[in-house]
mmCIF file of C-alpha atoms in Angstrom:
data_model
loop_
_atom_site.group_PDB
_atom_site.id
_atom_site.type_symbol
_atom_site.label_atom_id
_atom_site.label_comp_id
_atom_site.label_asym_id
_atom_site.label_seq_id
_atom_site.Cartn_x
_atom_site.Cartn_y
_atom_site.Cartn_z
ATOM 1 C CA MET Z 209 -55.004 7.696 140.679
ATOM 2 C CA VAL Z 210 -51.729 8.677 141.722
ATOM 3 C CA PRO Z 211 -50.688 10.308 144.829
ATOM 4 C CA LEU Z 212 -50.193 14.065 144.298
ATOM 5 C CA ARG Z 213 -46.574 14.253 145.121
ATOM 6 C CA PRO Z 214 -43.413 13.349 143.379
ATOM 7 C CA LEU Z 215 -43.795 9.801 142.105
ATOM 8 C CA MET Z 216 -41.844 6.526 142.431
ATOM 9 C CA PHE Z 217 -41.205 4.091 139.617
ATOM 10 C CA GLY Z 218 -44.146 1.621 141.094
ATOM 11 C CA GLU Z 219 -46.446 4.376 141.116
ATOM 12 C CA ILE Z 220 -45.987 5.351 137.644
ATOM 13 C CA MET Z 221 -46.242 1.891 136.355
ATOM 14 C CA ASP Z 222 -49.414 1.493 138.318
ATOM 15 C CA GLY Z 223 -50.733 4.655 137.152
ATOM 16 C CA ALA Z 224 -50.352 3.893 133.744
ATOM 17 C CA PHE Z 225 -52.426 0.771 133.928
ATOM 18 C CA LYS Z 226 -55.047 2.555 135.847
ATOM 19 C CA THR Z 227 -55.245 5.361 133.189
ATOM 20 C CA ILE Z 228 -55.755 2.676 130.320
ATOM 21 C CA ARG Z 229 -58.392 1.041 132.524
ATOM 22 C CA ARG Z 230 -60.256 4.197 133.363
ATOM 23 C CA ASN Z 231 -60.289 5.633 129.647
ATOM 24 C CA PRO Z 232 -60.300 2.484 127.514
ATOM 25 C CA LYS Z 233 -62.028 4.490 124.582
ATOM 26 C CA ALA Z 234 -59.294 7.203 124.483
ATOM 27 C CA MET Z 235 -56.064 5.257 125.119
ATOM 28 C CA LEU Z 236 -56.877 1.919 123.566
ATOM 29 C CA GLY Z 237 -58.728 4.051 120.620
ATOM 30 C CA ALA Z 238 -55.695 6.375 120.009
ATOM 31 C CA GLY Z 239 -53.542 3.368 120.246
ATOM 32 C CA LEU Z 240 -55.401 1.673 117.502
ATOM 33 C CA VAL Z 241 -55.231 4.670 115.284
ATOM 34 C CA ALA Z 242 -51.246 4.565 115.808
ATOM 35 C CA GLN Z 243 -51.142 0.747 114.837
ATOM 36 C CA ALA Z 244 -53.796 0.887 112.191
ATOM 37 C CA LEU Z 245 -51.376 1.921 109.087
ATOM 38 C CA GLY Z 246 -49.208 -0.926 110.111
ATOM 39 C CA ALA Z 247 -51.551 -3.518 110.632
ATOM 40 C CA VAL Z 248 -53.128 -2.582 106.950
ATOM 41 C CA ILE Z 249 -49.713 -2.921 105.462
ATOM 42 C CA ALA Z 250 -48.833 -6.192 107.152
ATOM 43 C CA GLY Z 251 -52.137 -7.539 106.320
ATOM 44 C CA VAL Z 252 -51.925 -6.391 102.612
ATOM 45 C CA VAL Z 253 -48.321 -7.302 101.981
ATOM 46 C CA PRO Z 254 -48.696 -11.328 101.837
ATOM 47 C CA VAL Z 255 -51.494 -10.747 99.168
ATOM 48 C CA PHE Z 256 -49.105 -9.194 96.940
ATOM 49 C CA THR Z 257 -46.073 -11.404 97.265
ATOM 50 C CA PRO Z 258 -45.190 -14.752 96.000
ATOM 51 C CA ALA Z 259 -46.682 -17.611 97.856
ATOM 52 C CA SER Z 260 -43.434 -19.710 98.564
ATOM 53 C CA ASP Z 261 -39.838 -19.254 98.210
ATOM 54 C CA ALA Z 262 -39.679 -21.311 95.023
ATOM 55 C CA SER Z 263 -42.063 -18.743 93.381
ATOM 56 C CA ALA Z 264 -40.312 -15.753 94.594
ATOM 57 C CA GLU Z 265 -37.049 -16.929 93.302
ATOM 58 C CA ALA Z 266 -38.704 -17.620 89.877
ATOM 59 C CA TRP Z 267 -40.446 -14.198 89.888
ATOM 60 C CA LEU Z 268 -37.412 -12.334 90.562
ATOM 61 C CA ALA Z 269 -35.456 -14.582 87.900
ATOM 62 C CA ASN Z 270 -37.603 -13.130 85.159
ATOM 63 C CA LEU Z 271 -36.898 -9.484 85.942
ATOM 64 C CA SER Z 272 -34.286 -7.409 84.219
ATOM 65 C CA ASN Z 273 -31.642 -5.363 85.722
ATOM 66 C CA SER Z 274 -33.497 -2.185 85.197
ATOM 67 C CA GLU Z 275 -36.689 -3.791 86.726
ATOM 68 C CA MET Z 276 -34.827 -5.239 89.610
ATOM 69 C CA THR Z 277 -33.168 -1.672 90.365
ATOM 70 C CA SER Z 278 -36.793 -0.035 90.237
ATOM 71 C CA LEU Z 279 -38.412 -2.684 92.344
ATOM 72 C CA PHE Z 280 -35.738 -2.361 95.285
ATOM 73 C CA ALA Z 281 -35.772 1.279 94.925
ATOM 74 C CA GLY Z 282 -39.464 1.133 95.029
ATOM 75 C CA VAL Z 283 -39.480 -1.080 98.171
ATOM 76 C CA ALA Z 284 -36.888 0.994 99.914
ATOM 77 C CA GLY Z 285 -38.907 4.309 99.185
ATOM 78 C CA GLY Z 286 -42.109 2.486 100.361
ATOM 79 C CA PHE Z 287 -40.607 1.367 103.822
ATOM 80 C CA VAL Z 288 -38.871 5.104 104.259
ATOM 81 C CA LEU Z 289 -42.400 6.501 103.498
ATOM 82 C CA PHE Z 290 -44.140 4.343 105.821
ATOM 83 C CA GLY Z 291 -41.635 4.889 108.485
ATOM 84 C CA LEU Z 292 -41.805 8.701 108.295
ATOM 85 C CA VAL Z 293 -45.928 8.438 108.449
ATOM 86 C CA THR Z 294 -45.498 6.174 111.176
ATOM 87 C CA VAL Z 295 -43.349 8.562 113.138
ATOM 88 C CA PHE Z 296 -45.809 11.522 112.467
ATOM 89 C CA ILE Z 297 -48.911 9.497 113.463
ATOM 90 C CA SER Z 298 -47.157 8.430 116.723
ATOM 91 C CA VAL Z 299 -46.043 11.689 117.748
ATOM 92 C CA VAL Z 300 -49.579 13.106 117.232
ATOM 93 C CA MET Z 301 -51.190 10.224 118.784
ATOM 94 C CA GLN Z 302 -48.812 10.328 121.887
ATOM 95 C CA GLY Z 303 -49.368 14.147 122.373
ATOM 96 C CA ALA Z 304 -53.288 13.723 122.263
ATOM 97 C CA MET Z 305 -52.835 10.587 124.690
ATOM 98 C CA VAL Z 306 -51.475 12.915 127.296
ATOM 99 C CA VAL Z 307 -54.538 14.453 127.863
ATOM 100 C CA PRO Z 308 -56.757 11.584 129.343
ATOM 101 C CA VAL Z 309 -53.544 10.797 131.555
ATOM 102 C CA ALA Z 310 -53.534 14.374 132.896
ATOM 103 C CA ARG Z 311 -57.216 14.484 133.678
ATOM 104 C CA SER Z 312 -56.927 10.923 135.224
ATOM 105 C CA ILE Z 313 -54.457 12.413 137.896
ATOM 106 C CA LEU Z 314 -57.534 14.248 139.272
ATOM 107 C CA ASN Z 315 -60.040 11.147 138.734
ATOM 108 C CA ARG Z 316 -61.722 12.712 135.800
ATOM 109 C CA GLN Z 317 -62.562 10.385 132.886
ATOM 110 C CA THR Z 318 -61.989 11.423 129.186
ATOM 111 C CA GLY Z 319 -63.621 10.013 126.079
ATOM 112 C CA PHE Z 320 -61.979 9.779 122.648
ATOM 113 C CA ARG Z 321 -63.989 12.909 121.289
ATOM 114 C CA GLN Z 322 -63.209 15.027 124.240
ATOM 115 C CA MET Z 323 -59.421 14.057 124.035
ATOM 116 C CA TRP Z 324 -59.417 15.165 120.437
ATOM 117 C CA LEU Z 325 -61.000 18.622 121.274
ATOM 118 C CA LEU Z 326 -58.566 19.329 123.739
ATOM 119 C CA ALA Z 327 -55.668 18.064 121.880
ATOM 120 C CA ARG Z 328 -56.438 19.197 118.331
ATOM 121 C CA GLY Z 329 -55.138 22.741 118.717
ATOM 122 C CA ARG Z 330 -51.490 21.356 119.197
ATOM 123 C CA ALA Z 331 -51.713 18.777 116.274
ATOM 124 C CA TRP Z 332 -49.799 20.889 114.074
ATOM 125 C CA ALA Z 333 -47.189 21.778 116.733
ATOM 126 C CA LEU Z 334 -46.747 17.881 117.190
ATOM 127 C CA VAL Z 335 -46.461 17.323 113.507
ATOM 128 C CA ARG Z 336 -43.596 20.042 113.320
ATOM 129 C CA LEU Z 337 -41.844 18.296 116.498
ATOM 130 C CA ALA Z 338 -41.834 15.020 114.443
ATOM 131 C CA GLY Z 339 -40.599 16.752 111.511
ATOM 132 C CA ILE Z 340 -37.913 18.290 113.372
ATOM 133 C CA GLY Z 341 -36.946 14.970 115.008
ATOM 134 C CA VAL Z 342 -36.949 13.155 111.429
ATOM 135 C CA ALA Z 343 -34.881 16.042 109.844
ATOM 136 C CA ALA Z 344 -32.307 15.968 112.590
ATOM 137 C CA VAL Z 345 -31.543 12.066 112.409
ATOM 138 C CA LEU Z 346 -31.617 12.127 108.463
ATOM 139 C CA LEU Z 347 -29.252 14.907 108.706
ATOM 140 C CA GLY Z 348 -27.034 13.162 111.192
ATOM 141 C CA GLY Z 349 -27.202 10.092 109.235
ATOM 142 C CA ALA Z 350 -26.387 11.565 106.005
ATOM 143 C CA LEU Z 351 -23.173 13.281 107.954
ATOM 144 C CA ILE Z 352 -21.926 9.883 109.128
ATOM 145 C CA ALA Z 353 -22.696 8.282 105.776
ATOM 146 C CA LEU Z 354 -20.434 11.016 103.870
ATOM 147 C CA ALA Z 355 -17.859 10.824 106.224
ATOM 148 C CA THR Z 356 -17.683 6.906 105.997
ATOM 149 C CA VAL Z 357 -17.269 7.504 102.252
ATOM 150 C CA LEU Z 358 -14.578 9.964 102.475
ATOM 151 C CA LEU Z 359 -12.608 8.259 105.065
ATOM 152 C CA ALA Z 360 -12.938 4.846 102.992
ATOM 153 C CA ASN Z 361 -11.759 6.646 99.749
ATOM 154 C CA SER Z 362 -8.786 8.032 101.678
ATOM 155 C CA MET Z 363 -7.896 5.380 104.098
ATOM 156 C CA GLY Z 364 -9.065 2.119 102.612
ATOM 157 C CA THR Z 365 -9.966 -0.572 105.350
ATOM 158 C CA GLY Z 366 -8.241 1.476 107.974
ATOM 159 C CA SER Z 367 -10.915 3.875 108.101
ATOM 160 C CA LEU Z 368 -12.850 1.581 110.527
ATOM 161 C CA VAL Z 369 -10.598 2.840 113.159
ATOM 162 C CA ILE Z 370 -12.348 6.254 112.806
ATOM 163 C CA VAL Z 371 -15.608 5.310 111.406
ATOM 164 C CA LEU Z 372 -16.731 2.673 114.100
ATOM 165 C CA PRO Z 373 -16.133 5.110 117.025
ATOM 166 C CA LEU Z 374 -17.784 7.814 115.243
ATOM 167 C CA PHE Z 375 -20.947 5.690 114.440
ATOM 168 C CA LEU Z 376 -21.071 4.724 118.113
ATOM 169 C CA ALA Z 377 -20.900 8.133 119.207
ATOM 170 C CA PHE Z 378 -23.629 8.973 116.749
ATOM 171 C CA ILE Z 379 -25.959 6.226 118.352
ATOM 172 C CA ALA Z 380 -24.967 7.394 121.717
ATOM 173 C CA ALA Z 381 -25.976 11.107 120.991
ATOM 174 C CA MET Z 382 -29.210 10.093 119.662
ATOM 175 C CA ILE Z 383 -30.163 8.034 122.740
ATOM 176 C CA TRP Z 384 -28.958 11.070 124.968
ATOM 177 C CA VAL Z 385 -31.133 13.386 122.795
ATOM 178 C CA SER Z 386 -33.901 11.284 122.634
ATOM 179 C CA VAL Z 387 -34.213 10.881 126.334
ATOM 180 C CA LYS Z 388 -33.948 14.552 126.899
ATOM 181 C CA LEU Z 389 -36.831 15.054 124.426
ATOM 182 C CA THR Z 390 -39.023 12.189 125.964
ATOM 183 C CA VAL Z 391 -41.563 14.540 127.447
ATOM 184 C CA ALA Z 392 -41.761 17.137 124.325
ATOM 185 C CA PRO Z 393 -45.257 15.860 123.361
ATOM 186 C CA ALA Z 394 -46.710 16.116 126.647
ATOM 187 C CA VAL Z 395 -44.936 19.656 127.234
ATOM 188 C CA ILE Z 396 -46.478 20.811 123.893
ATOM 189 C CA VAL Z 397 -49.991 19.867 124.755
ATOM 190 C CA VAL Z 398 -50.241 20.471 128.457
ATOM 191 C CA GLU Z 399 -48.278 24.108 128.507
ATOM 192 C CA ASP Z 400 -49.908 25.039 125.161
ATOM 193 C CA VAL Z 401 -46.756 25.745 123.439
ATOM 194 C CA GLY Z 402 -44.952 25.284 119.930
ATOM 195 C CA ALA Z 403 -42.544 22.968 118.698
ATOM 196 C CA MET Z 404 -39.408 24.676 119.669
ATOM 197 C CA ASP Z 405 -40.662 26.057 123.131
ATOM 198 C CA GLY Z 406 -41.444 22.222 123.713
ATOM 199 C CA ILE Z 407 -38.051 21.159 123.020
ATOM 200 C CA ARG Z 408 -36.723 23.522 125.034
ATOM 201 C CA ARG Z 409 -38.896 22.953 127.944
ATOM 202 C CA SER Z 410 -38.462 19.188 127.704
ATOM 203 C CA TRP Z 411 -34.578 19.650 127.624
ATOM 204 C CA ALA Z 412 -34.909 22.093 130.755
ATOM 205 C CA VAL Z 413 -37.388 19.835 132.677
ATOM 206 C CA THR Z 414 -35.301 16.841 132.374
ATOM 207 C CA ARG Z 415 -32.341 18.655 133.817
ATOM 208 C CA ARG Z 416 -30.753 16.425 136.578
ATOM 209 C CA SER Z 417 -32.888 13.593 135.710
ATOM 210 C CA TRP Z 418 -31.473 12.109 132.782
ATOM 211 C CA TRP Z 419 -30.476 8.900 134.094
ATOM 212 C CA ARG Z 420 -33.821 8.317 135.926
ATOM 213 C CA VAL Z 421 -35.826 8.990 132.735
ATOM 214 C CA PHE Z 422 -33.488 6.710 130.675
ATOM 215 C CA GLY Z 423 -33.971 3.699 133.141
ATOM 216 C CA ILE Z 424 -37.750 3.985 133.169
ATOM 217 C CA VAL Z 425 -38.014 4.271 129.525
ATOM 218 C CA LEU Z 426 -35.539 1.430 129.121
ATOM 219 C CA VAL Z 427 -37.322 -1.019 131.741
ATOM 220 C CA VAL Z 428 -40.807 -0.145 129.983
ATOM 221 C CA SER Z 429 -39.507 -0.604 126.507
ATOM 222 C CA LEU Z 430 -38.176 -4.135 127.587
ATOM 223 C CA LEU Z 431 -41.064 -5.081 129.293
ATOM 224 C CA VAL Z 432 -43.326 -4.071 126.444
ATOM 225 C CA GLY Z 433 -41.088 -6.013 123.882
ATOM 226 C CA ILE Z 434 -40.932 -9.164 126.020
ATOM 227 C CA ILE Z 435 -44.692 -9.406 126.606
ATOM 228 C CA GLY Z 436 -45.461 -8.478 123.039
ATOM 229 C CA GLN Z 437 -43.000 -11.576 121.816
ATOM 230 C CA ILE Z 438 -44.780 -13.766 124.307
ATOM 231 C CA VAL Z 439 -48.236 -13.066 123.215
ATOM 232 C CA LEU Z 440 -47.148 -13.657 119.379
ATOM 233 C CA ILE Z 441 -45.465 -17.096 120.114
ATOM 234 C CA PRO Z 442 -48.893 -18.934 119.909
ATOM 235 C CA LEU Z 443 -49.832 -17.229 116.550
ATOM 236 C CA THR Z 444 -46.391 -18.310 115.157
ATOM 237 C CA LEU Z 445 -46.732 -21.975 116.216
ATOM 238 C CA LEU Z 446 -50.256 -21.995 114.795
ATOM 239 C CA THR Z 447 -48.874 -20.697 111.407
ATOM 240 C CA GLY Z 448 -46.506 -23.517 111.252
ATOM 241 C CA LEU Z 449 -48.890 -26.119 112.160
ATOM 242 C CA LEU Z 450 -51.441 -24.946 109.437
ATOM 243 C CA ALA Z 451 -48.551 -25.022 106.893
ATOM 244 C CA SER Z 452 -47.563 -28.606 107.845
ATOM 245 C CA VAL Z 453 -51.382 -29.794 107.403
ATOM 246 C CA ALA Z 454 -52.030 -28.313 104.199
ATOM 247 C CA GLY Z 455 -53.299 -30.821 101.866
ATOM 248 C CA PRO Z 456 -51.195 -31.736 98.631
ATOM 249 C CA GLN Z 457 -54.110 -31.326 95.887
ATOM 250 C CA ASP Z 458 -53.578 -27.808 95.598
ATOM 251 C CA PRO Z 459 -50.406 -26.571 97.323
ATOM 252 C CA ALA Z 460 -49.948 -23.198 95.587
ATOM 253 C CA GLY Z 461 -53.426 -21.930 96.135
ATOM 254 C CA GLN Z 462 -53.678 -23.376 99.409
ATOM 255 C CA ALA Z 463 -50.548 -21.700 100.315
ATOM 256 C CA ALA Z 464 -51.614 -18.433 99.133
ATOM 257 C CA ALA Z 465 -54.847 -18.730 100.989
ATOM 258 C CA LEU Z 466 -53.176 -19.767 104.379
ATOM 259 C CA GLN Z 467 -50.597 -16.777 103.918
ATOM 260 C CA VAL Z 468 -53.673 -14.403 103.393
ATOM 261 C CA VAL Z 469 -55.510 -15.686 106.570
ATOM 262 C CA VAL Z 470 -52.228 -15.997 108.688
ATOM 263 C CA GLY Z 471 -51.384 -12.342 107.609
ATOM 264 C CA VAL Z 472 -54.715 -11.047 108.353
ATOM 265 C CA ALA Z 473 -54.704 -12.745 111.804
ATOM 266 C CA THR Z 474 -51.025 -11.679 112.624
ATOM 267 C CA ALA Z 475 -52.202 -8.021 111.701
ATOM 268 C CA ILE Z 476 -55.167 -8.202 113.975
ATOM 269 C CA VAL Z 477 -53.277 -9.604 116.949
ATOM 270 C CA SER Z 478 -50.120 -7.353 116.372
ATOM 271 C CA ALA Z 479 -52.520 -4.261 116.094
ATOM 272 C CA ALA Z 480 -54.289 -5.208 119.472
ATOM 273 C CA VAL Z 481 -50.924 -6.004 121.304
ATOM 274 C CA GLY Z 482 -49.422 -2.677 119.750
ATOM 275 C CA ALA Z 483 -52.127 -0.582 120.767
ATOM 276 C CA VAL Z 484 -52.089 -1.610 124.512
ATOM 277 C CA ALA Z 485 -48.273 -1.265 124.387
ATOM 278 C CA PHE Z 486 -48.298 1.992 122.805
ATOM 279 C CA ALA Z 487 -51.067 3.211 125.511
ATOM 280 C CA PHE Z 488 -49.129 1.890 127.991
ATOM 281 C CA GLN Z 489 -45.799 3.717 126.985
ATOM 282 C CA THR Z 490 -47.532 6.866 126.335
ATOM 283 C CA SER Z 491 -49.133 6.834 129.511
ATOM 284 C CA VAL Z 492 -45.721 6.327 131.421
ATOM 285 C CA MET Z 493 -44.282 9.391 129.327
ATOM 286 C CA ALA Z 494 -47.047 11.604 130.485
ATOM 287 C CA LEU Z 495 -46.714 10.738 134.124
ATOM 288 C CA LEU Z 496 -43.042 11.064 133.888
ATOM 289 C CA TYR Z 497 -43.646 14.662 132.560
ATOM 290 C CA MET Z 498 -46.127 15.304 135.445
ATOM 291 C CA ASP Z 499 -43.824 14.075 138.033
ATOM 292 C CA LEU Z 500 -40.960 16.063 136.734
ATOM 293 C CA ARG Z 501 -43.284 19.166 137.045
ATOM 294 C CA MET Z 502 -44.160 17.998 140.469
ATOM 295 C CA ARG Z 503 -40.481 18.144 141.342
ATOM 296 C CA ASN Z 504 -39.591 21.170 139.227
ATOM 297 C CA ASP Z 505 -42.432 23.488 139.379
ATOM 298 C CA GLY Z 506 -44.679 22.368 142.421
ATOM 299 C CA LEU Z 507 -47.321 21.007 139.963
ATOM 300 C CA ASP Z 508 -48.718 18.848 142.881
ATOM 301 C CA ILE Z 509 -49.705 22.113 145.178
ATOM 302 C CA ALA Z 510 -51.721 23.406 141.880
ATOM 303 C CA LEU Z 511 -53.428 20.015 141.505
ATOM 304 C CA LEU Z 512 -54.226 19.618 145.116
ATOM 305 C CA ARG Z 513 -56.046 23.075 144.762
ATOM 306 C CA LEU Z 514 -58.120 21.928 141.739
ATOM 307 C CA LEU Z 515 -58.802 18.640 143.316
ATOM 308 C CA GLU Z 516 -60.147 20.452 146.537
ATOM 309 C CA THR Z 517 -62.583 22.650 144.357
ATOM 310 C CA GLY Z 518 -64.250 19.359 143.107
ATOM 311 C CA HIS Z 519 -65.065 21.400 139.728
ATOM 312 C CA ASP Z 520 -64.166 19.760 136.456
ATOM 313 C CA ASP Z 521 -63.993 22.606 133.933
ATOM 314 C CA GLY Z 522 -63.333 20.201 131.000
ATOM 315 C CA GLY Z 523 -59.579 21.361 130.522
ATOM 316 C CA ILE Z 524 -56.271 19.939 130.804
ATOM 317 C CA PRO Z 525 -54.996 19.894 134.563
ATOM 318 C CA GLY Z 526 -51.545 21.640 134.549
ATOM 319 C CA ARG Z 527 -52.147 24.219 131.849
ATOM 320 C CA GLY Z 528 -51.723 27.710 132.966
ATOM 321 C CA VAL Z 529 -49.545 26.432 136.138
ATOM 322 C CA PRO Z 530 -46.463 29.107 136.221
ATOM 323 C CA VAL Z 531 -43.008 27.268 135.145
ATOM 324 C CA TYR Z 532 -40.041 27.344 137.561
ATOM 325 C CA THR Z 533 -36.857 29.077 135.975
ATOM 326 C CA PRO Z 534 -33.502 28.287 137.830
ATOM 327 C CA GLY Z 535 -32.149 31.609 136.545
ATOM 328 C CA ARG Z 536 -35.018 33.768 137.746
ATOM 329 C CA ASN Z 537 -34.922 32.492 141.501
ATOM 330 C CA GLY Z 538 -32.713 30.327 143.468
ATOM 331 C CA ALA Z 539 -35.178 28.361 145.578
ATOM 332 C CA GLY Z 540 -37.007 25.321 144.731
ATOM 333 C CA PRO Z 541 -40.601 25.061 143.850
ATOM 334 C CA HIS Z 542 -41.426 23.826 147.642
ATOM 335 C CA GLN Z 543 -39.102 26.457 149.399
ATOM 336 C CA SER Z 544 -39.697 30.043 149.059
ATOM 337 C CA TRP Z 545 -40.582 30.285 145.305
ATOM 338 C CA PRO Z 546 -42.565 31.928 144.116
ATOM 339 C CA TYR Z 547 -42.519 34.246 147.468
ATOM 340 C CA HIS Z 548 -39.302 36.139 146.974
ATOM 341 C CA GLN Z 549 -37.634 37.168 150.357
ATOM 342 C CA GLY Z 550 -36.318 40.410 150.862
ATOM 343 C CA PRO Z 551 -33.960 42.027 153.464
ATOM 344 C CA TYR Z 552 -35.090 41.911 157.023
ATOM 345 C CA GLN Z 553 -37.932 44.298 158.107
ATOM 346 C CA PRO Z 554 -39.153 44.058 161.481
ATOM 347 C CA GLY Z 555 -42.570 45.092 162.522
ATOM 348 C CA PRO Z 556 -43.287 48.301 164.768
ATOM 349 C CA HIS Z 557 -43.137 46.390 168.064
ATOM 350 C CA GLN Z 558 -40.792 43.455 167.056
ATOM 351 C CA ALA Z 559 -37.209 43.138 167.700
ATOM 352 C CA GLY Z 560 -34.714 44.347 165.373
ATOM 353 C CA PRO Z 561 -31.610 42.649 164.199
ATOM 354 C CA TYR Z 562 -29.630 43.734 166.927
ATOM 355 C CA GLY Z 563 -31.980 43.564 169.781
ATOM 356 C CA ASN Z 564 -34.030 47.048 169.570
ATOM 357 C CA SER Z 565 -37.517 47.432 168.911
ATOM 358 C CA ALA Z 566 -38.557 49.048 165.677
ATOM 359 C CA GLY Z 567 -40.167 52.369 165.914
ATOM 360 C CA TRP Z 568 -38.500 53.286 169.334
ATOM 361 C CA PRO Z 569 -35.729 55.339 170.264
ATOM 362 C CA PRO Z 570 -32.365 53.359 171.351
ATOM 363 C CA PRO Z 571 -31.767 53.024 175.007
ATOM 364 C CA PRO Z 572 -29.559 55.713 176.728
ATOM 365 C CA GLY Z 573 -25.773 54.825 176.897
ATOM 366 C CA PRO Z 574 -24.132 54.477 180.173
ATOM 367 C CA PRO Z 575 -24.038 57.434 182.473
ATOM 368 C CA THR Z 576 -21.194 59.552 182.516
ATOM 369 C CA MET Z 577 -19.166 61.079 185.162
ATOM 370 C CA PRO Z 578 -19.373 64.662 186.083
ATOM 371 C CA GLY Z 579 -16.580 66.867 185.223
#
């Protein structure tokens, strides 16, 4: 599927498409599961909302202050809960979808059931990884909010001079850390480690590759976002066309029915587009991880040996391959590691470091003159 050597950008992109085509049930099925919650909410919300702006204003005008506060608190809490559930599901799905990508490198197909059987042992570790990420973001956001309130109370509008750079620094730190931890789900599944070990390994394996990982992730995100918007443009135009031709006999009822139909259609199309986009982004992430391990650990050599055997043990390729630790040995994976070279030791009939043959006495010195 991809060359068994450190990969170029085009090879990673091509490999991601090939993985989806080779394992459609596993990749698109997991992508649909990840998008299902958002699709359900997107399709159900229009049913419980007013059909027009006028009816929405009238509905809100009849609410008391306490009801309005409760409404907005409930809506905000619902969005937060939805966001948290989406994050947890996405991380677990990302980890599971690494399995078919890793197996596709050796031209091995993977079904949806086999993917889950191989990844389910790491599900709780992936959940803990998502929890650590969410907690870190919430803690950082709370600290920024607290600092903003304290500075605003003490300095007034002058606090913007401090708050704005502080906020930008927080955003930059989030981007930097998220890139460092991009391959953490793949580490947890392939290397069979826990959440904290996965974070440490992802941090180590992206060393000296931050800008490369950032560039690939940025390009893929922009590509997926642009294509997704282009696909949804016809549906948006169709929505406006149907709204303009609705009959005047029962405008409220027709508007409500139209909103439900459009909401369901939008949910289905968005789920399909989101599933493909999610599968593609996850495939790129998994191939990035395999590429980094080829560069750092010599994983390509181990994969070539597996490919030569022609035997499929049904496992995850790359699991159990030794991890290169720079502090333990100074050579790279394609140099002397893991073979440690000691001091020079000549054989019994080889020349020594100074031209003498080992195991033989040194040649006699120059003749001396008789006294």
